[in-house]
Amino acid sequence: MVLVHLIPTTGGILLSFKRLNTFTFSRLFDAPWSGLENYRGILFDTANPLHDGFFGAVQNTFVYTFWTVGGTIVGGLAIALLLNRPMRGQRLVRTLMLTPWIVPSFVVAVLWGFMWQSDVGIVNKILVDYTGLLGERPIWLLGENSMWAIVIPSIWRGLPFAMIFFLAGLQAMPQELHEAAAIDGAGPLRRFRYITLPLLRPLIAVQLLFCVIYAAYQFAIPYIMLGSNPGPDADLMMTLIVRQSFSNNLFGFGAAASVLLTLAMCVWVAVWYRAFKRDLEAT
Amino acid sequence: MSARLVNRGLDALTWLVLALMLSPILWLVLSSLQTDGQLSRGAYDLLSPTFDAFTRMWQSVDFERYLLNSLIICTAAALCATAFAACAGYALARFQFRGGKALSLGVVGTQLIPGSLFLLPVFMGFVWLKQNTPIALFDTHLGMVLVYTAFFTPVAIYFMRYFFIAIPRDLEEAAMVDGCNRFGAFVKIVLPAAAPGLVATFVYAFLFAWDELLFVAALTQENAETIPIGIRNFIGNYQERTAQLMAAGVVSTLPVLIAFFATQRWLVKGITAGAVKG
C-alpha cells in the first residue's frame, strides 16, 4: 500500500525537475531534465505569466481555505450543540442533517451554480425580488463574488460531517462536570467556555487538520461551477494545476506547483502539531 | 416557565436550521420537475410538476452509460479497498509488529499528498503502458478501479482497525481453542462480527469514489467515463437546459443517498469512531 503511493509520488517529484510540455510529451519518461527551471519560473520570474497565475491561486486558495474551514468548524459546532439537546424527532433530525454531505460535490456545484444565477437564480430571487434586501442584482459567478459562490456551497456540504463528529464528542462527555458547574452557579456560556470547549479541543484539532487539507485540495466545486478557468478571483491551486497540465500541457509546471502545494501542507501539519501536541498526548 | 420557553425556541431553531440545510436539495428536486423553458425564464410553476426533463435528459446524453460506469467502477473499487483494509486493519488491531506505528502514520500521510502530484505520473504511466505494452489501463474500468483502490484503502484501513479493536479477543481465542487456526478464526468468527464495519467501510469508500472527479477527468477518454464527467460534458454542450441538468443531478445523487440511508447507522459509527476514542 505504501508502495502504491510512494512510486507515483516520487515520480511526481522527479517530474517537477523536467521540461515536459507538448513537444517533449511523446518521449514521456525520457523528457529532458531542466533542473530548477520550473521552480524558478514560478517563484521568481516576474515576466513569466505563470508566476502571477501561481501567486493569484495561492492567495485564492488561502482565502478559500480560511473561510471554508472556519465556517465548517464554527457552524458544525453550533449545530452539534443544538442537536445535543433532547427533543422530539431527535434521530430523524440528526440523520436528515447529514444529507448535504451525501450529495456528490459535482451535483453541489451544478445545483448552486444554478441557484447563484443572476437573473433567474433562487438566491437573487429571494434577496431581491421577494424580500427586497438588496436593491440591485449581484452577479455571483463572475468577479469578486465568485469566491463566495464556491465557499458557501463548500461549507454547506462539509458542515454535516463536522457536526456529526462534534456531536459524538459531546455525547461522550461526562455529564457530571456540567451538573457540578451548574450547581456552583456557572451559566451556560461559562460552562461552554470552561468545560465543553477544552474537552472538545482534541476533536477540533483533528477536524482542523483534515478540513484544511481537504479544502486546500478542493477541485470539483470550482471546476464544475465555474469551468476549467474560474477566473482570477476564484482560481484555486488545483484548478490552476490541472488546467496548466492537461489543457496547456505544461506538465513540468503542474508537477512543480504540486510539490510546492505539498510542502505548504507539510508546513501546516508541522504548525498544527506544535499547536495541538498537548491535546494529542492527553488522549 | 421561561426555561420551557427557551427550550421551545431552541427546538424551533433546530427545525429551522434543518430546513435551511435541506432547502437546496429540495430546490434541486423541484427544479428537476420543471421544464427547461420555465427555468430559463424564471417562471416556476411548482404546482404542475413534470418528469419531462428526466426523459429528455436520458435521451440527450448517454446517461445510462455514465451511470453504469460509475456503478461498476465504484462498486469494484470499494470492494477491493474493503477487502485489503479488512486484512491490514485486522493485522494492525491485533498484532504488535515492527513498523506498525510507521504504517499507521503512513496511512495519515497518504492523505497529505495532493491528487495532482500523484496524478501526473499515473497519467504518464498509463499512457506509456498503452503505447508500449498490451496492458490497457488508460480509459478502462480496470485502470480506474486500480487507482481508486489505491486511493481509498488507507482510510478504509483506519476504519476497519477501529471495528476490529471493538471485537473482544476472547471470541477468536475461544475459536482457536476449539481447533480453528488463526485464519479460520478470522474468516468464521471475526469477519461476521465485523460485518457492520465492513458495510460501513464499503459505503464510505463508495461515496468517495462516486464523488471523484480529478482522476477520472484525466485518466479516461470515452470508455470508462463516470457520472461527474457526464455532468461536465452536459454543461459544455447544453448549458441552457437547466431542468435536464437538475434531473441529472437528482439521478446521480439517488444511488448514494439510498446507500447512505440503508447503512447510516453503521456509517455514522465508523465516522465518529475517531471522535469518541480521541
Coordinates of C-alpha atoms in Angstrom, one line a residue:
Chain A
M1 CA 0.0 0.0 0.0
V2 CA 2.8 2.4 0.9
L3 CA 4.5 1.3 -2.4
V4 CA 1.5 2.2 -4.4
H5 CA 1.5 5.7 -3.1
L6 CA 5.3 6.1 -2.9
I7 CA 6.1 5.3 -6.5
P8 CA 3.8 7.9 -8.2
T9 CA 4.7 10.5 -5.6
T10 CA 8.4 10.1 -6.3
G11 CA 7.6 10.1 -10.0
G12 CA 5.8 13.4 -9.5
I13 CA 8.6 15.0 -7.6
L14 CA 11.1 13.9 -10.3
L15 CA 8.8 15.2 -13.0
S16 CA 8.9 18.7 -11.4
F17 CA 12.5 19.0 -12.4
K18 CA 11.9 18.2 -16.1
R19 CA 11.0 20.2 -19.1
L20 CA 7.8 18.4 -20.1
N21 CA 5.4 20.1 -22.5
T22 CA 3.6 19.4 -25.7
F23 CA 6.8 18.9 -27.6
T24 CA 8.5 16.5 -25.3
F25 CA 5.4 14.6 -24.1
S26 CA 5.7 11.9 -26.7
R27 CA 9.0 10.9 -25.1
L28 CA 7.3 10.5 -21.8
F29 CA 9.9 9.3 -19.3
D30 CA 12.9 10.4 -21.3
A31 CA 11.9 14.1 -21.3
P32 CA 15.0 16.4 -20.8
W33 CA 16.0 17.5 -17.3
S34 CA 15.7 21.1 -16.6
G35 CA 16.9 21.4 -13.0
L36 CA 15.2 24.0 -11.0
E37 CA 13.8 25.9 -14.0
N38 CA 10.2 25.1 -13.3
Y39 CA 10.5 26.3 -9.7
R40 CA 12.4 29.4 -10.7
G41 CA 9.8 30.3 -13.3
I42 CA 7.0 30.0 -10.8
L43 CA 8.6 31.7 -7.8
F44 CA 11.0 34.4 -9.1
D45 CA 10.5 35.1 -12.8
T46 CA 8.1 38.1 -12.8
A47 CA 8.0 38.2 -16.6
N48 CA 6.6 34.7 -16.7
P49 CA 2.8 34.8 -16.9
L50 CA 2.6 31.6 -14.8
H51 CA 4.3 33.5 -11.9
D52 CA 1.3 35.8 -11.5
G53 CA -1.2 33.0 -12.0
F54 CA 0.5 30.9 -9.4
F55 CA 0.5 33.7 -6.7
G56 CA -3.1 34.6 -7.5
A57 CA -4.0 31.0 -7.0
V58 CA -2.0 30.8 -3.8
Q59 CA -3.9 33.8 -2.4
N60 CA -7.3 32.5 -3.5
T61 CA -6.6 29.1 -2.0
F62 CA -5.7 30.7 1.2
V63 CA -8.8 32.8 1.3
Y64 CA -11.0 29.9 0.3
T65 CA -9.5 27.5 2.9
F66 CA -9.7 30.1 5.7
W67 CA -13.4 30.8 5.2
T68 CA -14.4 27.3 4.3
V69 CA -12.7 25.7 7.3
G70 CA -13.8 28.5 9.7
G71 CA -17.4 28.2 8.5
T72 CA -17.4 24.5 8.6
I73 CA -16.0 24.2 12.1
V74 CA -17.9 27.0 13.8
G75 CA -21.1 26.0 12.1
G76 CA -20.6 22.4 12.7
L77 CA -20.0 23.0 16.4
A78 CA -23.0 25.3 16.7
I79 CA -25.4 22.7 15.1
A80 CA -23.9 19.9 17.1
L81 CA -24.6 21.9 20.3
L82 CA -28.2 22.4 19.1
L83 CA -28.7 18.8 18.3
N84 CA -27.2 17.6 21.6
R85 CA -30.4 18.7 23.4
P86 CA -33.1 16.1 24.0
M87 CA -36.0 16.9 21.7
R88 CA -38.8 15.2 19.7
G89 CA -37.7 13.6 16.5
Q90 CA -34.1 13.8 17.5
R91 CA -32.9 10.8 15.5
L92 CA -34.7 11.9 12.4
V93 CA -33.2 15.4 12.6
R94 CA -29.7 14.1 13.1
T95 CA -30.0 11.8 10.1
L96 CA -31.5 14.4 7.8
M97 CA -28.9 16.9 8.8
L98 CA -26.3 14.7 7.2
T99 CA -27.9 14.6 3.8
P100 CA -26.0 17.6 2.3
W101 CA -22.8 15.6 2.9
I102 CA -24.1 12.8 0.8
V103 CA -24.8 15.0 -2.2
P104 CA -21.8 14.5 -4.5
S105 CA -19.7 17.6 -4.9
F106 CA -20.3 17.8 -8.7
V107 CA -24.0 17.9 -8.1
V108 CA -23.4 20.5 -5.4
A109 CA -21.6 22.6 -7.9
V110 CA -24.3 22.2 -10.6
L111 CA -27.1 23.0 -8.2
W112 CA -25.5 26.0 -6.6
G113 CA -24.3 27.2 -10.0
F114 CA -28.0 27.4 -10.9
M115 CA -29.0 28.9 -7.7
W116 CA -26.5 31.7 -8.0
Q117 CA -27.6 32.7 -11.5
S118 CA -28.1 36.4 -11.6
D119 CA -31.4 36.6 -13.5
V120 CA -33.3 33.5 -12.6
G121 CA -31.3 32.0 -9.7
I122 CA -33.3 31.5 -6.5
V123 CA -30.7 33.3 -4.4
N124 CA -31.2 36.6 -6.2
K125 CA -35.0 36.0 -6.4
I126 CA -35.1 35.7 -2.6
L127 CA -32.7 38.6 -1.9
V128 CA -34.0 41.0 -4.5
D129 CA -37.5 40.1 -5.7
Y130 CA -39.1 38.5 -2.7
T131 CA -37.6 40.3 0.3
G132 CA -36.0 43.4 -1.3
L133 CA -32.9 43.1 0.9
L134 CA -30.7 44.2 -2.0
G135 CA -31.6 46.9 -4.4
E136 CA -29.8 45.5 -7.4
R137 CA -29.0 42.0 -8.5
P138 CA -25.5 40.9 -7.6
I139 CA -23.5 38.8 -10.1
W140 CA -22.3 35.8 -8.2
L141 CA -20.5 33.7 -10.7
L142 CA -18.1 36.4 -12.0
G143 CA -15.6 38.7 -10.4
E144 CA -15.2 39.2 -6.6
N145 CA -18.4 37.4 -5.6
S146 CA -17.3 34.2 -7.3
M147 CA -15.2 33.3 -4.3
W148 CA -18.3 33.3 -2.1
A149 CA -20.1 31.3 -4.8
I150 CA -17.7 28.4 -4.1
V151 CA -17.1 29.0 -0.4
I152 CA -20.7 28.8 0.7
P153 CA -21.6 25.5 -1.0
S154 CA -18.4 24.1 0.3
I155 CA -19.4 24.9 3.9
W156 CA -22.9 23.6 3.2
R157 CA -21.5 20.3 2.1
G158 CA -18.7 20.0 4.7
L159 CA -20.7 21.2 7.8
P160 CA -22.7 18.0 8.4
F161 CA -19.6 15.9 8.7
A162 CA -18.0 18.2 11.3
M163 CA -21.4 18.3 13.0
I164 CA -21.7 14.5 13.4
F165 CA -18.1 14.4 14.6
F166 CA -18.5 17.0 17.3
L167 CA -21.9 15.6 18.3
A168 CA -20.2 12.2 19.1
G169 CA -17.7 14.0 21.2
L170 CA -20.4 15.9 23.1
Q171 CA -22.3 12.8 23.8
A172 CA -19.2 11.0 25.1
M173 CA -18.7 13.9 27.5
P174 CA -19.2 13.2 31.2
Q175 CA -22.4 15.0 32.4
E176 CA -21.2 15.3 36.0
L177 CA -18.9 18.2 35.2
H178 CA -21.7 20.2 33.7
E179 CA -24.0 19.4 36.6
A180 CA -21.4 20.3 39.2
A181 CA -20.6 23.6 37.4
A182 CA -24.3 24.4 37.2
I183 CA -24.7 23.8 40.9
D184 CA -21.8 26.1 41.5
G185 CA -23.7 28.8 39.6
A186 CA -21.9 28.8 36.2
G187 CA -24.2 29.9 33.4
P188 CA -24.5 28.1 30.0
L189 CA -21.9 30.4 28.3
R190 CA -19.3 29.9 31.0
R191 CA -19.9 26.1 31.1
F192 CA -19.4 26.1 27.3
R193 CA -16.2 28.2 27.6
Y194 CA -14.6 26.3 30.5
I195 CA -15.9 22.8 30.2
T196 CA -17.2 22.0 26.7
L197 CA -14.5 23.8 24.6
P198 CA -11.5 22.4 26.5
L199 CA -12.9 18.9 26.3
L200 CA -13.6 19.2 22.6
R201 CA -10.1 20.6 21.8
P202 CA -8.7 17.3 20.5
L203 CA -11.7 16.9 18.2
I204 CA -11.5 20.4 17.0
A205 CA -7.8 19.8 16.3
V206 CA -8.5 16.7 14.2
Q207 CA -11.2 18.4 12.2
L208 CA -9.0 21.4 11.7
L209 CA -6.2 19.3 10.3
F210 CA -8.3 17.4 7.8
C211 CA -10.6 20.3 6.8
V212 CA -7.6 22.4 5.9
I213 CA -6.0 19.7 3.8
Y214 CA -9.3 18.9 2.1
A215 CA -10.1 22.5 1.4
A216 CA -6.6 23.2 0.0
Y217 CA -7.1 20.3 -2.4
Q218 CA -10.6 21.3 -3.5
F219 CA -11.1 20.9 -7.2
A220 CA -14.6 19.6 -8.2
I221 CA -16.7 22.5 -6.9
P222 CA -14.9 25.4 -8.7
Y223 CA -14.2 23.3 -11.7
I224 CA -17.8 22.2 -12.3
M225 CA -19.4 25.5 -11.3
L226 CA -17.1 28.0 -12.9
G227 CA -15.4 25.9 -15.6
S228 CA -11.8 24.9 -16.2
N229 CA -10.7 28.5 -15.8
P230 CA -12.7 30.0 -12.8
G231 CA -11.1 33.4 -13.4
P232 CA -8.6 35.4 -11.4
D233 CA -10.9 35.8 -8.4
A234 CA -11.6 32.1 -7.7
D235 CA -8.8 30.2 -9.4
L236 CA -7.6 27.7 -6.8
M237 CA -4.3 25.8 -6.8
M238 CA -5.9 22.6 -8.0
T239 CA -7.8 24.2 -10.9
L240 CA -4.7 26.0 -11.9
I241 CA -2.5 22.9 -11.8
V242 CA -5.0 20.8 -13.7
R243 CA -5.6 23.5 -16.3
Q244 CA -1.9 24.1 -17.0
S245 CA -1.1 20.4 -17.0
F246 CA -3.9 19.0 -19.1
S247 CA -5.2 21.9 -21.2
N248 CA -1.9 23.6 -21.8
N249 CA 0.3 20.5 -21.5
L250 CA 2.7 22.3 -19.1
F251 CA 3.2 19.1 -17.0
G252 CA 6.5 20.3 -15.5
F253 CA 4.8 23.4 -14.2
G254 CA 2.0 21.3 -12.8
A255 CA 4.3 18.9 -11.0
A256 CA 6.4 21.7 -9.6
A257 CA 3.3 23.6 -8.3
S258 CA 2.0 20.3 -6.8
V259 CA 5.3 19.8 -5.0
L260 CA 5.1 23.4 -3.6
L261 CA 1.5 22.7 -2.5
T262 CA 2.6 19.5 -0.7
L263 CA 5.4 21.4 1.0
A264 CA 2.9 24.1 2.2
M265 CA 0.7 21.3 3.6
C266 CA 3.7 19.8 5.4
V267 CA 4.4 23.2 7.0
W268 CA 0.8 23.3 8.0
V269 CA 0.9 19.9 9.6
A270 CA 4.1 20.9 11.5
V271 CA 2.5 24.1 12.7
W272 CA -0.7 22.2 13.7
Y273 CA 1.4 19.6 15.5
R274 CA 3.2 22.2 17.6
A275 CA -0.1 23.9 18.4
F276 CA -2.0 20.8 19.5
K277 CA 0.8 18.5 20.7
R278 CA -0.5 18.7 24.2
D279 CA -4.0 17.6 23.2
L280 CA -2.8 14.6 21.3
E281 CA -0.8 13.3 24.1
A282 CA -3.6 13.7 26.6
T283 CA -5.8 11.2 24.7
Chain B
M1 CA -41.7 28.8 32.7
S2 CA -39.0 30.8 30.9
A3 CA -36.8 27.7 30.7
R4 CA -39.6 25.9 28.9
L5 CA -39.9 28.9 26.5
V6 CA -36.2 28.8 25.8
N7 CA -36.5 25.1 25.1
R8 CA -39.3 25.6 22.7
G9 CA -37.3 28.3 21.0
L10 CA -34.3 26.1 20.6
D11 CA -36.4 23.3 19.2
A12 CA -37.8 25.7 16.7
L13 CA -34.3 26.9 15.8
T14 CA -33.2 23.3 15.3
W15 CA -36.0 22.7 12.8
L16 CA -35.3 26.0 11.1
V17 CA -31.6 25.1 10.6
L18 CA -32.6 21.7 9.3
A19 CA -35.0 23.3 6.8
L20 CA -32.2 25.7 5.7
M21 CA -29.8 22.8 5.2
L22 CA -32.3 20.8 3.3
S23 CA -33.7 23.6 1.1
P24 CA -31.0 23.4 -1.6
I25 CA -31.8 19.7 -2.0
L26 CA -35.5 20.4 -2.1
W27 CA -34.7 23.1 -4.8
L28 CA -32.8 20.5 -6.8
V29 CA -35.7 18.2 -6.9
L30 CA -38.3 20.9 -7.5
S31 CA -36.4 22.4 -10.4
S32 CA -35.8 19.0 -12.0
L33 CA -39.6 18.7 -12.2
Q34 CA -39.9 21.8 -14.3
T35 CA -39.2 22.3 -18.0
D36 CA -36.1 24.0 -19.4
G37 CA -38.1 26.9 -20.7
Q38 CA -39.7 27.6 -17.3
L39 CA -36.3 27.7 -15.6
S40 CA -34.6 29.9 -18.1
R41 CA -37.4 32.5 -17.8
G42 CA -37.6 32.1 -14.1
A43 CA -41.3 31.4 -14.3
Y44 CA -41.7 28.5 -12.0
D45 CA -44.9 26.5 -11.8
L46 CA -44.4 24.4 -8.7
L47 CA -48.0 23.1 -8.8
S48 CA -47.6 21.2 -12.1
P49 CA -44.5 19.1 -11.9
T50 CA -43.5 17.1 -14.9
F51 CA -41.0 14.3 -15.5
D52 CA -40.3 15.7 -18.9
A53 CA -36.7 16.7 -18.1
F54 CA -35.8 13.2 -16.9
T55 CA -36.9 11.6 -20.1
R56 CA -35.2 14.3 -22.3
M57 CA -32.0 14.1 -20.3
W58 CA -31.9 10.4 -20.6
Q59 CA -32.1 10.8 -24.4
S60 CA -29.9 13.8 -25.0
V61 CA -26.8 12.4 -23.2
D62 CA -25.8 8.8 -22.9
F63 CA -26.5 9.0 -19.2
E64 CA -27.1 5.3 -18.8
R65 CA -23.5 4.6 -19.9
Y66 CA -22.1 7.0 -17.3
L67 CA -24.3 5.6 -14.6
L68 CA -23.3 2.1 -15.4
N69 CA -19.6 3.0 -15.5
S70 CA -19.9 4.8 -12.2
L71 CA -21.7 1.8 -10.6
I72 CA -19.2 -0.7 -11.9
I73 CA -16.0 1.2 -11.1
C74 CA -17.1 2.4 -7.6
T75 CA -18.5 -0.9 -6.5
A76 CA -15.4 -2.8 -7.6
A77 CA -13.0 -0.3 -6.1
A78 CA -14.9 -0.1 -2.8
L79 CA -15.0 -3.9 -2.6
C80 CA -11.2 -4.2 -3.2
A81 CA -10.4 -1.4 -0.8
T82 CA -12.6 -3.0 1.9
A83 CA -11.0 -6.4 1.3
F84 CA -7.5 -5.1 1.6
A85 CA -8.4 -2.9 4.6
A86 CA -10.0 -5.9 6.4
C87 CA -6.7 -7.8 6.3
A88 CA -4.5 -4.8 7.0
G89 CA -6.8 -3.4 9.7
Y90 CA -7.0 -6.8 11.4
A91 CA -3.2 -7.1 11.5
L92 CA -2.9 -3.6 12.9
A93 CA -5.6 -4.2 15.5
R94 CA -4.3 -7.5 16.8
F95 CA -0.6 -7.9 16.3
Q96 CA 2.3 -5.8 17.5
F97 CA 4.9 -5.7 14.8
R98 CA 7.8 -3.6 13.8
G99 CA 6.8 -0.7 11.6
G100 CA 3.2 -1.0 12.7
K101 CA 3.3 2.6 14.0
A102 CA 5.0 3.8 10.9
L103 CA 2.3 2.1 8.8
S104 CA -0.4 3.9 10.8
L105 CA 1.4 7.2 10.3
G106 CA 1.8 6.4 6.6
V107 CA -2.0 6.0 6.4
V108 CA -2.4 9.5 7.5
G109 CA 0.5 10.7 5.4
T110 CA -1.1 9.4 2.2
Q111 CA -3.9 11.9 2.8
L112 CA -1.4 14.7 2.6
I113 CA -0.3 14.2 -0.9
P114 CA -2.3 16.3 -3.3
G115 CA -4.0 14.3 -6.1
S116 CA -2.3 16.4 -8.7
L117 CA 1.2 15.3 -7.7
F118 CA 0.1 11.8 -7.8
L119 CA -2.0 12.1 -11.0
L120 CA 0.7 13.2 -13.5
P121 CA 2.9 10.2 -13.1
V122 CA 0.0 7.8 -13.0
F123 CA -1.4 9.5 -16.2
M124 CA 2.0 9.2 -17.9
G125 CA 2.4 5.6 -16.7
F126 CA -1.0 4.7 -18.1
V127 CA -0.3 6.4 -21.4
W128 CA 3.1 4.7 -21.6
L129 CA 1.6 1.3 -20.9
K130 CA -0.9 1.9 -23.6
Q131 CA 1.7 2.8 -26.2
N132 CA 4.2 0.2 -25.4
T133 CA 2.5 -2.8 -23.9
P134 CA -0.8 -4.6 -24.3
I135 CA -1.7 -3.7 -20.7
A136 CA -4.8 -1.5 -21.1
L137 CA -5.2 0.8 -18.1
F138 CA -5.8 4.2 -19.7
D139 CA -9.5 4.7 -20.2
T140 CA -10.5 1.3 -18.9
H141 CA -12.6 0.2 -15.9
L142 CA -9.6 -1.8 -14.6
G143 CA -7.4 1.2 -14.5
M144 CA -9.9 3.3 -12.6
V145 CA -10.6 0.5 -10.2
L146 CA -6.8 0.2 -9.5
V147 CA -6.4 3.9 -8.9
Y148 CA -9.4 4.2 -6.6
T149 CA -8.5 1.1 -4.7
A150 CA -5.1 2.6 -4.0
F151 CA -6.7 5.8 -3.1
F152 CA -9.2 4.7 -0.6
T153 CA -7.5 1.8 1.0
P154 CA -5.6 3.9 3.6
V155 CA -8.8 5.5 5.0
A156 CA -10.5 2.1 4.9
I157 CA -7.7 0.6 6.9
Y158 CA -8.2 3.2 9.6
F159 CA -12.0 2.4 9.6
M160 CA -11.5 -1.3 9.8
R161 CA -8.9 -1.2 12.5
Y162 CA -11.4 0.6 14.8
F163 CA -14.1 -2.0 14.2
F164 CA -11.7 -4.9 14.8
I165 CA -10.4 -3.4 18.1
A166 CA -14.0 -3.3 19.3
I167 CA -14.4 -7.1 18.9
P168 CA -13.2 -8.9 22.0
R169 CA -10.2 -11.0 21.6
D170 CA -11.8 -13.8 23.6
L171 CA -14.0 -14.7 20.7
E172 CA -11.2 -15.7 18.4
E173 CA -9.2 -17.3 21.3
A174 CA -12.2 -19.5 22.0
A175 CA -12.5 -20.5 18.4
M176 CA -8.8 -21.3 18.3
V177 CA -9.1 -23.4 21.4
D178 CA -11.9 -25.3 19.6
G179 CA -9.5 -26.2 16.8
C180 CA -9.7 -23.3 14.4
N181 CA -6.4 -21.8 13.1
R182 CA -5.8 -18.1 13.1
F183 CA -7.1 -17.7 9.6
G184 CA -10.1 -19.9 10.2
A185 CA -11.0 -17.8 13.3
F186 CA -10.6 -14.6 11.3
V187 CA -12.9 -15.8 8.5
K188 CA -15.5 -17.6 10.6
I189 CA -15.7 -15.5 13.7
V190 CA -14.1 -12.1 13.3
L191 CA -15.4 -11.2 9.9
P192 CA -19.1 -11.9 10.6
A193 CA -18.8 -10.0 13.9
A194 CA -17.3 -7.1 12.0
A195 CA -19.9 -7.2 9.2
P196 CA -21.4 -3.8 10.1
G197 CA -17.9 -2.4 9.9
L198 CA -17.3 -3.9 6.6
V199 CA -20.5 -2.5 5.3
A200 CA -19.7 1.0 6.6
T201 CA -16.2 0.9 5.1
F202 CA -17.6 -0.2 1.8
V203 CA -20.2 2.5 1.7
Y204 CA -17.7 5.2 2.8
A205 CA -15.3 4.2 0.0
F206 CA -18.2 4.1 -2.4
L207 CA -19.3 7.6 -1.5
F208 CA -15.8 9.0 -2.1
A209 CA -15.3 7.1 -5.3
W210 CA -18.7 8.3 -6.6
D211 CA -17.6 11.9 -5.9
E212 CA -14.2 11.7 -7.5
L213 CA -13.6 13.9 -10.5
L214 CA -9.9 14.8 -10.8
F215 CA -8.6 11.4 -11.7
V216 CA -11.4 10.3 -13.9
A217 CA -11.2 13.5 -15.8
A218 CA -7.5 12.9 -16.7
L219 CA -7.4 9.1 -17.0
T220 CA -10.4 8.4 -19.2
Q221 CA -11.5 9.4 -22.6
E222 CA -14.6 7.6 -23.6
N223 CA -15.0 4.0 -22.3
A224 CA -14.7 4.4 -18.6
E225 CA -16.1 7.9 -18.1
T226 CA -18.2 8.2 -14.9
I227 CA -21.1 10.5 -13.9
P228 CA -19.0 13.6 -13.0
I229 CA -17.6 13.6 -16.5
G230 CA -21.1 13.1 -17.9
I231 CA -22.3 16.2 -16.0
R232 CA -19.3 18.2 -17.1
N233 CA -19.9 17.3 -20.8
F234 CA -23.5 18.1 -20.4
I235 CA -22.7 21.6 -19.1
G236 CA -20.3 22.0 -22.0
N237 CA -22.9 21.1 -24.6
Y238 CA -26.3 22.1 -23.3
Q239 CA -25.7 24.8 -20.8
E240 CA -29.2 26.3 -21.1
R241 CA -31.0 23.1 -20.4
T242 CA -31.1 23.6 -16.7
A243 CA -34.0 21.3 -15.9
Q244 CA -32.3 18.4 -17.6
L245 CA -29.1 19.2 -15.7
M246 CA -31.0 19.2 -12.4
A247 CA -32.6 15.9 -13.4
A248 CA -29.2 14.5 -14.0
G249 CA -28.2 15.8 -10.6
V250 CA -31.1 14.0 -9.0
V251 CA -30.4 10.8 -10.7
S252 CA -26.7 10.9 -9.8
T253 CA -27.5 11.6 -6.1
L254 CA -30.1 8.9 -5.7
P255 CA -27.8 5.9 -5.6
V256 CA -25.5 7.3 -2.9
L257 CA -28.5 8.6 -1.0
I258 CA -30.1 5.2 -0.9
A259 CA -26.8 3.6 0.1
F260 CA -26.4 6.1 2.8
F261 CA -29.8 5.7 4.4
A262 CA -29.6 2.0 4.2
T263 CA -26.4 1.9 6.2
Q264 CA -26.3 5.2 8.0
R265 CA -26.3 3.7 11.5
W266 CA -23.0 1.8 11.0
L267 CA -21.6 4.5 8.8
V268 CA -22.0 7.2 11.4
K269 CA -20.5 4.8 14.0
G270 CA -17.4 4.5 11.8
I271 CA -17.1 8.2 11.2
T272 CA -17.5 9.0 14.9
A273 CA -15.1 6.2 16.0
G274 CA -12.2 8.6 16.0
A275 CA -14.2 11.2 17.8
V276 CA -15.1 9.1 20.8
K277 CA -11.7 7.5 21.1
G278 CA -9.8 10.7 20.5

